[in-house]
Tab-separated table of C-alpha atoms in Angstrom:
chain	number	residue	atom	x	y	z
A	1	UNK	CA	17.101	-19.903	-62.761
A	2	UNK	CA	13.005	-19.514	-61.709
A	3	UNK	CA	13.474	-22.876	-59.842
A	4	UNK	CA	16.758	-21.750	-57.897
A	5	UNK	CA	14.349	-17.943	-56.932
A	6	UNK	CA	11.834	-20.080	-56.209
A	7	UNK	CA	14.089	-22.541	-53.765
A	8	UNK	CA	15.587	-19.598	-52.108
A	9	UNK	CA	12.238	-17.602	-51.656
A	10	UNK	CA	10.955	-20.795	-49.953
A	11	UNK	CA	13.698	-21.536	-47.532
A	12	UNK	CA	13.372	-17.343	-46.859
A	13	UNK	CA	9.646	-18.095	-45.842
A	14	UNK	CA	10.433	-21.314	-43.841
A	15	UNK	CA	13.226	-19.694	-41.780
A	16	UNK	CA	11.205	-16.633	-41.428
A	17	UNK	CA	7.802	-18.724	-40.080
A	18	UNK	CA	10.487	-20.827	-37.992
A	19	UNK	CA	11.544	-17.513	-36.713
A	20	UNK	CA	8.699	-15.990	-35.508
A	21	UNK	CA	7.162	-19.198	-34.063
A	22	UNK	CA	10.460	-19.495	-31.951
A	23	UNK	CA	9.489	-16.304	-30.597
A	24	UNK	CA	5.900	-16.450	-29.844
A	25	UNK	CA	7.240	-20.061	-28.166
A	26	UNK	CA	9.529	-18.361	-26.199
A	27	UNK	CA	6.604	-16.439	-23.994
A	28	UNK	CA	3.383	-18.524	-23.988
A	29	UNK	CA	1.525	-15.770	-22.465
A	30	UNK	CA	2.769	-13.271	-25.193
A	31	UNK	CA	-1.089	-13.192	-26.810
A	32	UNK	CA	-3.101	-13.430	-23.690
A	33	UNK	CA	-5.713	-10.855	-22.385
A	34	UNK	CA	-5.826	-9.142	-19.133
A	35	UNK	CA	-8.284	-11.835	-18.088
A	36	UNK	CA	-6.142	-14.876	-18.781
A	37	UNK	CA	-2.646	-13.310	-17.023
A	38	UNK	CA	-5.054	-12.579	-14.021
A	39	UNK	CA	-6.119	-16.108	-14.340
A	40	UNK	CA	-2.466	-16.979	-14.392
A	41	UNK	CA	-1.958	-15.424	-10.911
A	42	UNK	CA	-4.600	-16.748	-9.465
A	43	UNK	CA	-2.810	-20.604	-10.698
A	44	UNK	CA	0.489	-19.857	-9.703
A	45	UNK	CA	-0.897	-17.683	-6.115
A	46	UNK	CA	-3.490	-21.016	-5.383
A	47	UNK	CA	-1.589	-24.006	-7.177
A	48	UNK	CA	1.655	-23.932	-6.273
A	49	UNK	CA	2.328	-23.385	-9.857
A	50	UNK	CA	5.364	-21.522	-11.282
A	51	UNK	CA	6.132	-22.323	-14.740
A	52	UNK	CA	5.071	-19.465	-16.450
A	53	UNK	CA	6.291	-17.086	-13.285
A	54	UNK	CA	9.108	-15.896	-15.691
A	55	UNK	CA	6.516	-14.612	-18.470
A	56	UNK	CA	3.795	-13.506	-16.075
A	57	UNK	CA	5.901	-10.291	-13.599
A	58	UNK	CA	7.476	-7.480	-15.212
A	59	UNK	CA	11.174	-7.055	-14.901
A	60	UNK	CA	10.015	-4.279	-12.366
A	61	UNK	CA	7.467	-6.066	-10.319
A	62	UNK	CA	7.119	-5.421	-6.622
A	63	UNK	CA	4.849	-7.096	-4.049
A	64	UNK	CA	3.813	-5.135	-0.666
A	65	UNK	CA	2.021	-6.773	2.078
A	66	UNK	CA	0.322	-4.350	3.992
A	67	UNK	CA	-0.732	-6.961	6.773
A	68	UNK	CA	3.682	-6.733	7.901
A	69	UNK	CA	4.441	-3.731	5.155
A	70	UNK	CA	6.807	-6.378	3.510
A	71	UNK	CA	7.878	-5.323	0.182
A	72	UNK	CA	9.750	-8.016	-2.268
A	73	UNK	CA	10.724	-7.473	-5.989
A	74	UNK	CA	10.717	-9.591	-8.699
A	75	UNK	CA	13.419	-12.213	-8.162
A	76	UNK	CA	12.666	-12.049	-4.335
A	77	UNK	CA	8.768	-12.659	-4.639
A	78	UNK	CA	9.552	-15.573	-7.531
A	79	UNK	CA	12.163	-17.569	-5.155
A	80	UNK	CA	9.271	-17.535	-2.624
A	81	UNK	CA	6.545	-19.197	-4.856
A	82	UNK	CA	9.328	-21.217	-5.822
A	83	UNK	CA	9.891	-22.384	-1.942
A	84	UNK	CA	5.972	-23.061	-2.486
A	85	UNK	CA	5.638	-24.683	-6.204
A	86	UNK	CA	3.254	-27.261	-5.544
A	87	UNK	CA	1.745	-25.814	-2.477
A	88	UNK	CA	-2.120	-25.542	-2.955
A	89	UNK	CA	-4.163	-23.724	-0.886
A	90	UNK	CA	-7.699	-24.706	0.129
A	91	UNK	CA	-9.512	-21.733	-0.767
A	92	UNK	CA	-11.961	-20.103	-3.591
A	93	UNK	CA	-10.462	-17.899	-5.710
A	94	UNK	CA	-12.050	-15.254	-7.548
A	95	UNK	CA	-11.283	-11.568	-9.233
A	96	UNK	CA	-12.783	-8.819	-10.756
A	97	UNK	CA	-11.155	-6.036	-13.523
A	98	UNK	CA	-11.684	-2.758	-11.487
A	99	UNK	CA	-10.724	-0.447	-14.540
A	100	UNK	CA	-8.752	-1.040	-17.749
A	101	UNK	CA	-7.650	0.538	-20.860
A	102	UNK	CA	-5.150	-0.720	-23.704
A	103	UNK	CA	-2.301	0.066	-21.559
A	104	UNK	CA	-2.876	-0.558	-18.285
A	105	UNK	CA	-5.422	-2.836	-15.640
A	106	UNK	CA	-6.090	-3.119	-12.230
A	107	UNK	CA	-7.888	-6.082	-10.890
A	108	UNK	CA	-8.764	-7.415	-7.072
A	109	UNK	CA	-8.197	-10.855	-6.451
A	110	UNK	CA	-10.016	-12.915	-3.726
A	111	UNK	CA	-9.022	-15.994	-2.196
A	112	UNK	CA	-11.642	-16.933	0.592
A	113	UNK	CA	-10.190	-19.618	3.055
A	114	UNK	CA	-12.036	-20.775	5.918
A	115	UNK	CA	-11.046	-18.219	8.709
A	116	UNK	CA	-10.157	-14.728	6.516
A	117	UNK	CA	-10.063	-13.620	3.420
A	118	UNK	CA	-7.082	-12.691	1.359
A	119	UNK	CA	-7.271	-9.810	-1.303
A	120	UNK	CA	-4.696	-9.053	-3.975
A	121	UNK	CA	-4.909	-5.350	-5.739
A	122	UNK	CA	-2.988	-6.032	-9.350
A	123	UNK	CA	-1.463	-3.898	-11.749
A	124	UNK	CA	-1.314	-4.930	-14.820
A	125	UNK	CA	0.880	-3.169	-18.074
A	126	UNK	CA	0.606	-3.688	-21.666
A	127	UNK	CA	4.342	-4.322	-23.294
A	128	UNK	CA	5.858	-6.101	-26.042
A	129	UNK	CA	5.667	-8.985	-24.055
A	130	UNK	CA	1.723	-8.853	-23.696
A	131	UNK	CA	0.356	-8.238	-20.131
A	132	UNK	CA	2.574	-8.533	-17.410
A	133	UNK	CA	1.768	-7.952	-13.535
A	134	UNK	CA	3.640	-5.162	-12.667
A	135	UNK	CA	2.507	-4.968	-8.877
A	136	UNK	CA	0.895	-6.498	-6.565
A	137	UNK	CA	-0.282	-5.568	-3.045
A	138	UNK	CA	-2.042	-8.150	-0.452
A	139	UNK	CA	-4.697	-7.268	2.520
A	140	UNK	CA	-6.295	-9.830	4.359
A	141	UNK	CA	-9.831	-9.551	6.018
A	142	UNK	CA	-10.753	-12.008	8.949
């Protein structure tokens, strides 16, 4: 009888650790820090890359470009960088965290090319997902 407890208590713990590693496989960006999803951005914005575009915008994300006060939401903005996966841009990227809390952040990203500048404003929410970018709006500076 202890050996049969003791079988199904272990296949309870396996299917439980199996369970919870399926879902922190599911988002790979589930643990990361405000720093690391900006990082993200700046990948998938410079890089052409968009395999993580899924985990990285809210379900609620809009982008606004101020420069032709074009406004796209989530599955709009995410068909264009997939138009562009693989698309790098010659430029140096860089960002700073303007204010955050354990809720919210708000960063500016800069990507200097060789004749302007383009800045991103982010916001940035804390969910059960981890940090997602909930909106983005894009300036440029010549």
């Amino acid at each position: 009888m202890k050996k049969s407890i003791a079988t199904i208590a272990a296949a309870i713990i396996m299917i439980t650790s199996f369970s919870a590693f399926a879902d922190n496989k599911g988002n790979p960006l589930i643990a990361f820090k405000s720093a690391e999803i900006i990082d993200t951005y700046i990948e998938v914005a410079t890089l052409g890359s968009v395999e993580m575009n899924k985990f990285l915008f809210a379900d609620d994300f809009q982008y606004q470009n101020v420069a032709n006060s074009g406004t796209f939401n989530k599955k709009e903005y995410t068909k264009f960088l997939e138009k562009n996966k693989g698309l790098q841009y010659d430029c140096e990227a860089s960002y700073e965290i303007l204010d955050e809390n354990a809720q919210a952040c708000l960063a500016k990203t800069t990507m200097k090319f060789k004749n302007f500048t383009r800045i991103d404003y982010l916001t940035l929410n804390q969910t059960e997902e981890g940090w997602k970018v909930s909106k983005i709006v894009t300036s440029y500076q010549e």
